[in-house]
Amino acid sequence: MQLQKIKLFMYFPPEKTDKPITYRLVKDYDLMFNILQAQIQPNKKGRLMAELEGTAENIEKGLQYLKDQGVQYRIFNKNIIWHEEKCVHCGACTAVCPSRALSMDRNEWKLTFDHSKCLICELCVKACPLNAMDVNIFL
Amino acid sequence: MAKTFDEINEKIKDGKVVVLTAEEFKDLVEEKGVAQAAKEVDVVTTGTFSPMCSSGAFINFGHSDPPIRMNRIWLNDVPAYGGLAAVDTYIGATELSETQGFEYGGAHVIQDLIDGKKIKLRAESYGTDCYPRKEITTYITLDDLNQAYLFNPRNAYQNYNAATNSSDRILYTYMGTLLPQYGNVTYCTSGELSPLLNDPELRTIGIGTRIFIGGAQGYVAWEGTQFVRNKEVIRDGVIQYSGATLAVIGDMKQMSSRFIRAASYEKYGTTLFVGVGIPIPVLDEDMAKFLAVRNRDIYTQVVDYSVPSRSRPVLRKVSYEELRSGMIELNGKKVPTAPLSSLRKAREIAQVLKEMILKGEFLLQEPIQKLPEDRRFNPLKEREVK
């Protein structure tokens, strides 16, 4: 079965932050759930950024479940592209990367880019002196 | 047993020379000791690949018919200097395009020329009896130019500050993007691979030294601007501020963008990554001792760039080993560090230079004249203008 991966932002209304919504996504829809960034406090609006992996059908059902629960979400329509041929591995982008998705391999002193950690904050796009980082927008 | 430049060059010509990169040499010293390493090795290659703002190129376009004395000049809309003879110019790396701003500057013109791209030349003149033409717009390429050589007034800093930011806002500097409240520390030398940190007393590097620059064989032309050297330069184990610098020269027609690259820093401007490699002869054991220096023994200072003053506060001294670890302690807090100078490219340069010497393609040149021993870094004195 072909698995798909999506990244999404979820916004939880205050009354939902005590519900085990992620548990249901995993248990009922067999979705692999990787939390990238989370800000959740009891009785306050919560924010969660995660990567979901599963079959297309289960992803669709899972998203419908979120809607039914009153959880707003936004699927990422952007990612960051590293143009390696332009890169000189200086490390300037690693100075601003908040999630350490961009880091230096300390043996080879080569830049490494772990897409799964990327928060798509775009700070690296501006920080790169060689224009080697780009935002790719897809719909 | 001491060696001379001439003896080493003979070995290069005979294919008997022993060359190691600076990193390889340091490992050898740790394994076999200074005396043995000095005996076995003839040349150690160093390298750096860093943004070096004080860079630029002299260009001669040749004459049009009728001829023009160009006094205002643009290359791809980047202003170039018009105050030389009729068709000579100097284009500086940090000069910005009048149409593209921070995105494109003199450094990009230099790289585009090296890459063989067509560059739009536009020039104006007031017209003279000998140079009647008043304007010209055309395309040029590197091949067309009579001369195109880099002359960089200040490259290859011996040492440089590490930068941080204590303020509450992001700072955009030539030291990269500095995050608020000590969010990061950036640093910019290749440490133990860096040319002038391997010859701290400048015994073998002086005017006339043959160097690798941007892929070409070039030369040290002069002391670099803001060259600092005197008895007080080393304080508390740190080469204060910068130490020595070099003015260097090299033929653009022999360069490759593998070793020289235009750059643009957000809200700062454009600059040029220059690849410089210098071979250092292991003349004797003293030289070997200098060449054995490791990152743990080389220090710089962490400076707060949020203070808008000439003398910014120094927060602490730090070794390159700590900086390279990815994290240093600042005010009791762990702060991530990031390099701005490509160590990977510096290694590549040291390796390429080593291979050139082994193949007999690169001979050492003994300095024709030593660099000055007493130079201070004078501030600009402001005098009242009436």
PDB file of N, CA, C and O in Angstrom, chain B residues 173-229:
ATOM      1  N   THR B 173      24.185  41.493   9.925  1.00  0.00           N
ATOM      2  CA  THR B 173      25.550  42.020   9.888  1.00  0.00           C
ATOM      3  C   THR B 173      26.382  41.252   8.879  1.00  0.00           C
ATOM      4  O   THR B 173      25.940  40.251   8.323  1.00  0.00           O
ATOM      5  N   TYR B 174      27.614  41.742   8.695  1.00  0.00           N
ATOM      6  CA  TYR B 174      28.542  40.983   7.850  1.00  0.00           C
ATOM      7  C   TYR B 174      28.967  39.692   8.548  1.00  0.00           C
ATOM      8  O   TYR B 174      29.615  38.844   7.943  1.00  0.00           O
ATOM      9  N   MET B 175      28.596  39.543   9.817  1.00  0.00           N
ATOM     10  CA  MET B 175      28.828  38.283  10.520  1.00  0.00           C
ATOM     11  C   MET B 175      27.553  37.424  10.491  1.00  0.00           C
ATOM     12  O   MET B 175      27.343  36.571  11.351  1.00  0.00           O
ATOM     13  N   GLY B 176      26.703  37.675   9.516  1.00  0.00           N
ATOM     14  CA  GLY B 176      25.495  36.882   9.353  1.00  0.00           C
ATOM     15  C   GLY B 176      24.357  37.408  10.214  1.00  0.00           C
ATOM     16  O   GLY B 176      24.438  38.513  10.772  1.00  0.00           O
ATOM     17  N   THR B 177      23.295  36.639  10.303  1.00  0.00           N
ATOM     18  CA  THR B 177      22.114  37.027  11.064  1.00  0.00           C
ATOM     19  C   THR B 177      22.337  36.651  12.525  1.00  0.00           C
ATOM     20  O   THR B 177      22.513  35.489  12.853  1.00  0.00           O
ATOM     21  N   LEU B 178      22.337  37.663  13.382  1.00  0.00           N
ATOM     22  CA  LEU B 178      22.584  37.421  14.810  1.00  0.00           C
ATOM     23  C   LEU B 178      21.255  37.501  15.550  1.00  0.00           C
ATOM     24  O   LEU B 178      20.589  38.541  15.561  1.00  0.00           O
ATOM     25  N   LEU B 179      20.884  36.380  16.156  1.00  0.00           N
ATOM     26  CA  LEU B 179      19.583  36.295  16.828  1.00  0.00           C
ATOM     27  C   LEU B 179      19.620  37.028  18.167  1.00  0.00           C
ATOM     28  O   LEU B 179      20.672  37.137  18.798  1.00  0.00           O
ATOM     29  N   PRO B 180      18.447  37.541  18.604  1.00  0.00           N
ATOM     30  CA  PRO B 180      18.378  38.335  19.831  1.00  0.00           C
ATOM     31  C   PRO B 180      18.776  37.542  21.079  1.00  0.00           C
ATOM     32  O   PRO B 180      18.728  36.308  21.076  1.00  0.00           O
ATOM     33  N   GLN B 181      19.114  38.269  22.119  1.00  0.00           N
ATOM     34  CA  GLN B 181      19.413  37.708  23.453  1.00  0.00           C
ATOM     35  C   GLN B 181      20.363  36.520  23.386  1.00  0.00           C
ATOM     36  O   GLN B 181      20.066  35.437  23.853  1.00  0.00           O
ATOM     37  N   TYR B 182      21.506  36.784  22.778  1.00  0.00           N
ATOM     38  CA  TYR B 182      22.549  35.761  22.661  1.00  0.00           C
ATOM     39  C   TYR B 182      22.010  34.474  22.032  1.00  0.00           C
ATOM     40  O   TYR B 182      22.276  33.373  22.512  1.00  0.00           O
ATOM     41  N   GLY B 183      21.216  34.625  20.975  1.00  0.00           N
ATOM     42  CA  GLY B 183      20.599  33.453  20.340  1.00  0.00           C
ATOM     43  C   GLY B 183      21.575  32.601  19.569  1.00  0.00           C
ATOM     44  O   GLY B 183      21.315  31.425  19.314  1.00  0.00           O
ATOM     45  N   ASN B 184      22.683  33.196  19.145  1.00  0.00           N
ATOM     46  CA  ASN B 184      23.696  32.418  18.429  1.00  0.00           C
ATOM     47  C   ASN B 184      25.041  33.151  18.469  1.00  0.00           C
ATOM     48  O   ASN B 184      25.124  34.311  18.896  1.00  0.00           O
ATOM     49  N   VAL B 185      26.067  32.430  18.055  1.00  0.00           N
ATOM     50  CA  VAL B 185      27.411  32.997  17.924  1.00  0.00           C
ATOM     51  C   VAL B 185      27.925  32.580  16.552  1.00  0.00           C
ATOM     52  O   VAL B 185      27.845  31.393  16.201  1.00  0.00           O
ATOM     53  N   THR B 186      28.409  33.529  15.764  1.00  0.00           N
ATOM     54  CA  THR B 186      28.998  33.168  14.476  1.00  0.00           C
ATOM     55  C   THR B 186      30.489  33.464  14.487  1.00  0.00           C
ATOM     56  O   THR B 186      30.948  34.344  15.217  1.00  0.00           O
ATOM     57  N   TYR B 187      31.230  32.700  13.710  1.00  0.00           N
ATOM     58  CA  TYR B 187      32.689  32.896  13.645  1.00  0.00           C
ATOM     59  C   TYR B 187      33.160  32.666  12.223  1.00  0.00           C
ATOM     60  O   TYR B 187      32.474  32.034  11.431  1.00  0.00           O
ATOM     61  N   CYS B 188      34.336  33.185  11.926  1.00  0.00           N
ATOM     62  CA  CYS B 188      34.684  33.248  10.505  1.00  0.00           C
ATOM     63  C   CYS B 188      36.156  33.073  10.167  1.00  0.00           C
ATOM     64  O   CYS B 188      36.688  33.853   9.390  1.00  0.00           O
ATOM     65  N   THR B 189      36.845  32.107  10.735  1.00  0.00           N
ATOM     66  CA  THR B 189      38.149  31.772  10.123  1.00  0.00           C
ATOM     67  C   THR B 189      38.208  30.254  10.042  1.00  0.00           C
ATOM     68  O   THR B 189      37.411  29.565  10.671  1.00  0.00           O
ATOM     69  N   SER B 190      39.158  29.760   9.280  1.00  0.00           N
ATOM     70  CA  SER B 190      39.265  28.305   9.169  1.00  0.00           C
ATOM     71  C   SER B 190      40.186  27.748  10.258  1.00  0.00           C
ATOM     72  O   SER B 190      40.642  26.615  10.174  1.00  0.00           O
ATOM     73  N   GLY B 191      40.471  28.561  11.296  1.00  0.00           N
ATOM     74  CA  GLY B 191      41.203  28.073  12.472  1.00  0.00           C
ATOM     75  C   GLY B 191      42.539  27.457  12.122  1.00  0.00           C
ATOM     76  O   GLY B 191      43.369  28.090  11.462  1.00  0.00           O
ATOM     77  N   GLU B 192      42.740  26.223  12.518  1.00  0.00           N
ATOM     78  CA  GLU B 192      44.048  25.584  12.340  1.00  0.00           C
ATOM     79  C   GLU B 192      44.433  25.353  10.882  1.00  0.00           C
ATOM     80  O   GLU B 192      45.555  24.995  10.594  1.00  0.00           O
ATOM     81  N   LEU B 193      43.484  25.577   9.957  1.00  0.00           N
ATOM     82  CA  LEU B 193      43.815  25.453   8.530  1.00  0.00           C
ATOM     83  C   LEU B 193      44.174  26.805   7.926  1.00  0.00           C
ATOM     84  O   LEU B 193      44.633  26.898   6.797  1.00  0.00           O
ATOM     85  N   SER B 194      43.921  27.861   8.673  1.00  0.00           N
ATOM     86  CA  SER B 194      44.032  29.215   8.145  1.00  0.00           C
ATOM     87  C   SER B 194      45.495  29.616   7.902  1.00  0.00           C
ATOM     88  O   SER B 194      46.356  29.373   8.740  1.00  0.00           O
ATOM     89  N   PRO B 195      45.770  30.205   6.746  1.00  0.00           N
ATOM     90  CA  PRO B 195      47.166  30.497   6.392  1.00  0.00           C
ATOM     91  C   PRO B 195      47.957  31.236   7.469  1.00  0.00           C
ATOM     92  O   PRO B 195      48.995  30.748   7.930  1.00  0.00           O
ATOM     93  N   LEU B 196      47.480  32.394   7.895  1.00  0.00           N
ATOM     94  CA  LEU B 196      48.312  33.224   8.770  1.00  0.00           C
ATOM     95  C   LEU B 196      48.328  32.761  10.221  1.00  0.00           C
ATOM     96  O   LEU B 196      49.144  33.232  11.011  1.00  0.00           O
ATOM     97  N   LEU B 197      47.454  31.832  10.571  1.00  0.00           N
ATOM     98  CA  LEU B 197      47.543  31.265  11.921  1.00  0.00           C
ATOM     99  C   LEU B 197      48.595  30.165  11.973  1.00  0.00           C
ATOM    100  O   LEU B 197      49.014  29.731  13.042  1.00  0.00           O
ATOM    101  N   ASN B 198      49.035  29.705  10.800  1.00  0.00           N
ATOM    102  CA  ASN B 198      50.066  28.678  10.740  1.00  0.00           C
ATOM    103  C   ASN B 198      51.470  29.269  10.596  1.00  0.00           C
ATOM    104  O   ASN B 198      52.462  28.535  10.643  1.00  0.00           O
ATOM    105  N   ASP B 199      51.524  30.560  10.334  1.00  0.00           N
ATOM    106  CA  ASP B 199      52.816  31.250  10.277  1.00  0.00           C
ATOM    107  C   ASP B 199      52.657  32.549  11.064  1.00  0.00           C
ATOM    108  O   ASP B 199      52.700  33.637  10.498  1.00  0.00           O
ATOM    109  N   PRO B 200      52.437  32.424  12.387  1.00  0.00           N
ATOM    110  CA  PRO B 200      52.034  33.598  13.173  1.00  0.00           C
ATOM    111  C   PRO B 200      53.078  34.715  13.160  1.00  0.00           C
ATOM    112  O   PRO B 200      52.721  35.878  13.320  1.00  0.00           O
ATOM    113  N   GLU B 201      54.346  34.361  12.959  1.00  0.00           N
ATOM    114  CA  GLU B 201      55.381  35.412  12.943  1.00  0.00           C
ATOM    115  C   GLU B 201      55.716  35.871  11.533  1.00  0.00           C
ATOM    116  O   GLU B 201      56.653  36.637  11.320  1.00  0.00           O
ATOM    117  N   LEU B 202      54.977  35.381  10.552  1.00  0.00           N
ATOM    118  CA  LEU B 202      55.169  35.766   9.152  1.00  0.00           C
ATOM    119  C   LEU B 202      56.629  35.577   8.709  1.00  0.00           C
ATOM    120  O   LEU B 202      57.221  36.452   8.088  1.00  0.00           O
ATOM    121  N   ARG B 203      57.166  34.429   9.047  1.00  0.00           N
ATOM    122  CA  ARG B 203      58.542  34.115   8.633  1.00  0.00           C
ATOM    123  C   ARG B 203      58.602  33.779   7.148  1.00  0.00           C
ATOM    124  O   ARG B 203      59.600  34.040   6.489  1.00  0.00           O
ATOM    125  N   THR B 204      57.552  33.143   6.644  1.00  0.00           N
ATOM    126  CA  THR B 204      57.612  32.659   5.252  1.00  0.00           C
ATOM    127  C   THR B 204      56.622  33.350   4.332  1.00  0.00           C
ATOM    128  O   THR B 204      56.602  33.099   3.135  1.00  0.00           O
ATOM    129  N   ILE B 205      55.753  34.177   4.896  1.00  0.00           N
ATOM    130  CA  ILE B 205      54.751  34.865   4.070  1.00  0.00           C
ATOM    131  C   ILE B 205      55.063  36.357   4.084  1.00  0.00           C
ATOM    132  O   ILE B 205      55.111  36.974   5.147  1.00  0.00           O
ATOM    133  N   GLY B 206      55.308  36.896   2.913  1.00  0.00           N
ATOM    134  CA  GLY B 206      55.630  38.320   2.796  1.00  0.00           C
ATOM    135  C   GLY B 206      55.352  38.772   1.384  1.00  0.00           C
ATOM    136  O   GLY B 206      54.696  38.058   0.609  1.00  0.00           O
ATOM    137  N   ILE B 207      55.857  39.946   1.030  1.00  0.00           N
ATOM    138  CA  ILE B 207      55.612  40.461  -0.314  1.00  0.00           C
ATOM    139  C   ILE B 207      56.284  39.530  -1.329  1.00  0.00           C
ATOM    140  O   ILE B 207      57.448  39.172  -1.190  1.00  0.00           O
ATOM    141  N   GLY B 208      55.515  39.117  -2.319  1.00  0.00           N
ATOM    142  CA  GLY B 208      56.060  38.235  -3.355  1.00  0.00           C
ATOM    143  C   GLY B 208      55.734  36.770  -3.158  1.00  0.00           C
ATOM    144  O   GLY B 208      55.946  35.963  -4.078  1.00  0.00           O
ATOM    145  N   THR B 209      55.209  36.400  -1.996  1.00  0.00           N
ATOM    146  CA  THR B 209      54.857  35.001  -1.761  1.00  0.00           C
ATOM    147  C   THR B 209      53.835  34.539  -2.808  1.00  0.00           C
ATOM    148  O   THR B 209      52.831  35.224  -3.039  1.00  0.00           O
ATOM    149  N   ARG B 210      54.114  33.408  -3.437  1.00  0.00           N
ATOM    150  CA  ARG B 210      53.164  32.868  -4.410  1.00  0.00           C
ATOM    151  C   ARG B 210      52.053  32.144  -3.652  1.00  0.00           C
ATOM    152  O   ARG B 210      52.323  31.368  -2.734  1.00  0.00           O
ATOM    153  N   ILE B 211      50.822  32.449  -4.040  1.00  0.00           N
ATOM    154  CA  ILE B 211      49.667  31.872  -3.337  1.00  0.00           C
ATOM    155  C   ILE B 211      48.671  31.290  -4.340  1.00  0.00           C
ATOM    156  O   ILE B 211      48.745  31.582  -5.538  1.00  0.00           O
ATOM    157  N   PHE B 212      47.781  30.511  -3.820  1.00  0.00           N
ATOM    158  CA  PHE B 212      46.630  30.021  -4.578  1.00  0.00           C
ATOM    159  C   PHE B 212      45.501  30.996  -4.283  1.00  0.00           C
ATOM    160  O   PHE B 212      45.179  31.245  -3.133  1.00  0.00           O
ATOM    161  N   ILE B 213      44.909  31.571  -5.333  1.00  0.00           N
ATOM    162  CA  ILE B 213      43.785  32.477  -5.104  1.00  0.00           C
ATOM    163  C   ILE B 213      42.706  32.242  -6.154  1.00  0.00           C
ATOM    164  O   ILE B 213      42.953  32.376  -7.352  1.00  0.00           O
ATOM    165  N   GLY B 214      41.562  31.836  -5.693  1.00  0.00           N
ATOM    166  CA  GLY B 214      40.412  31.634  -6.574  1.00  0.00           C
ATOM    167  C   GLY B 214      40.660  30.616  -7.681  1.00  0.00           C
ATOM    168  O   GLY B 214      39.982  30.633  -8.708  1.00  0.00           O
ATOM    169  N   GLY B 215      41.631  29.748  -7.504  1.00  0.00           N
ATOM    170  CA  GLY B 215      41.954  28.746  -8.522  1.00  0.00           C
ATOM    171  C   GLY B 215      43.191  29.107  -9.337  1.00  0.00           C
ATOM    172  O   GLY B 215      43.722  28.272 -10.065  1.00  0.00           O
ATOM    173  N   ALA B 216      43.627  30.363  -9.229  1.00  0.00           N
ATOM    174  CA  ALA B 216      44.802  30.821  -9.987  1.00  0.00           C
ATOM    175  C   ALA B 216      46.031  30.855  -9.078  1.00  0.00           C
ATOM    176  O   ALA B 216      45.925  30.748  -7.860  1.00  0.00           O
ATOM    177  N   GLN B 217      47.201  30.996  -9.702  1.00  0.00           N
ATOM    178  CA  GLN B 217      48.407  31.265  -8.920  1.00  0.00           C
ATOM    179  C   GLN B 217      48.576  32.777  -8.874  1.00  0.00           C
ATOM    180  O   GLN B 217      48.663  33.424  -9.909  1.00  0.00           O
ATOM    181  N   GLY B 218      48.574  33.327  -7.686  1.00  0.00           N
ATOM    182  CA  GLY B 218      48.714  34.766  -7.525  1.00  0.00           C
ATOM    183  C   GLY B 218      49.820  35.071  -6.541  1.00  0.00           C
ATOM    184  O   GLY B 218      50.637  34.187  -6.223  1.00  0.00           O
ATOM    185  N   TYR B 219      49.798  36.288  -6.044  1.00  0.00           N
ATOM    186  CA  TYR B 219      50.899  36.724  -5.181  1.00  0.00           C
ATOM    187  C   TYR B 219      50.412  37.600  -4.036  1.00  0.00           C
ATOM    188  O   TYR B 219      49.388  38.276  -4.154  1.00  0.00           O
ATOM    189  N   VAL B 220      51.194  37.615  -2.975  1.00  0.00           N
ATOM    190  CA  VAL B 220      50.998  38.625  -1.938  1.00  0.00           C
ATOM    191  C   VAL B 220      51.642  39.898  -2.471  1.00  0.00           C
ATOM    192  O   VAL B 220      52.827  39.909  -2.812  1.00  0.00           O
ATOM    193  N   ALA B 221      50.846  40.961  -2.583  1.00  0.00           N
ATOM    194  CA  ALA B 221      51.337  42.194  -3.191  1.00  0.00           C
ATOM    195  C   ALA B 221      51.880  43.171  -2.151  1.00  0.00           C
ATOM    196  O   ALA B 221      52.804  43.933  -2.418  1.00  0.00           O
ATOM    197  N   TRP B 222      51.287  43.123  -0.969  1.00  0.00           N
ATOM    198  CA  TRP B 222      51.610  44.144   0.022  1.00  0.00           C
ATOM    199  C   TRP B 222      51.024  43.705   1.359  1.00  0.00           C
ATOM    200  O   TRP B 222      50.301  42.713   1.412  1.00  0.00           O
ATOM    201  N   GLU B 223      51.298  44.467   2.408  1.00  0.00           N
ATOM    202  CA  GLU B 223      50.551  44.232   3.641  1.00  0.00           C
ATOM    203  C   GLU B 223      49.087  44.555   3.348  1.00  0.00           C
ATOM    204  O   GLU B 223      48.802  45.449   2.536  1.00  0.00           O
ATOM    205  N   GLY B 224      48.171  43.842   3.950  1.00  0.00           N
ATOM    206  CA  GLY B 224      46.763  44.166   3.757  1.00  0.00           C
ATOM    207  C   GLY B 224      46.412  45.440   4.495  1.00  0.00           C
ATOM    208  O   GLY B 224      47.116  45.856   5.420  1.00  0.00           O
ATOM    209  N   THR B 225      45.306  46.079   4.113  1.00  0.00           N
ATOM    210  CA  THR B 225      44.866  47.253   4.868  1.00  0.00           C
ATOM    211  C   THR B 225      44.448  46.782   6.271  1.00  0.00           C
ATOM    212  O   THR B 225      44.069  45.632   6.473  1.00  0.00           O
ATOM    213  N   GLN B 226      44.512  47.679   7.209  1.00  0.00           N
ATOM    214  CA  GLN B 226      44.230  47.377   8.629  1.00  0.00           C
ATOM    215  C   GLN B 226      45.107  46.249   9.179  1.00  0.00           C
ATOM    216  O   GLN B 226      44.733  45.559  10.130  1.00  0.00           O
ATOM    217  N   PHE B 227      46.262  46.074   8.552  1.00  0.00           N
ATOM    218  CA  PHE B 227      47.264  45.118   9.039  1.00  0.00           C
ATOM    219  C   PHE B 227      47.689  45.561  10.440  1.00  0.00           C
ATOM    220  O   PHE B 227      48.028  46.721  10.655  1.00  0.00           O
ATOM    221  N   VAL B 228      47.614  44.648  11.391  1.00  0.00           N
ATOM    222  CA  VAL B 228      47.997  44.999  12.758  1.00  0.00           C
ATOM    223  C   VAL B 228      49.089  44.048  13.215  1.00  0.00           C
ATOM    224  O   VAL B 228      48.941  42.828  13.154  1.00  0.00           O
ATOM    225  N   ARG B 229      50.181  44.620  13.631  1.00  0.00           N
ATOM    226  CA  ARG B 229      51.256  43.788  14.162  1.00  0.00           C
ATOM    227  C   ARG B 229      52.134  44.651  15.049  1.00  0.00           C
ATOM    228  O   ARG B 229      52.662  45.671  14.615  1.00  0.00           O
TER     229      ARG B 229
END
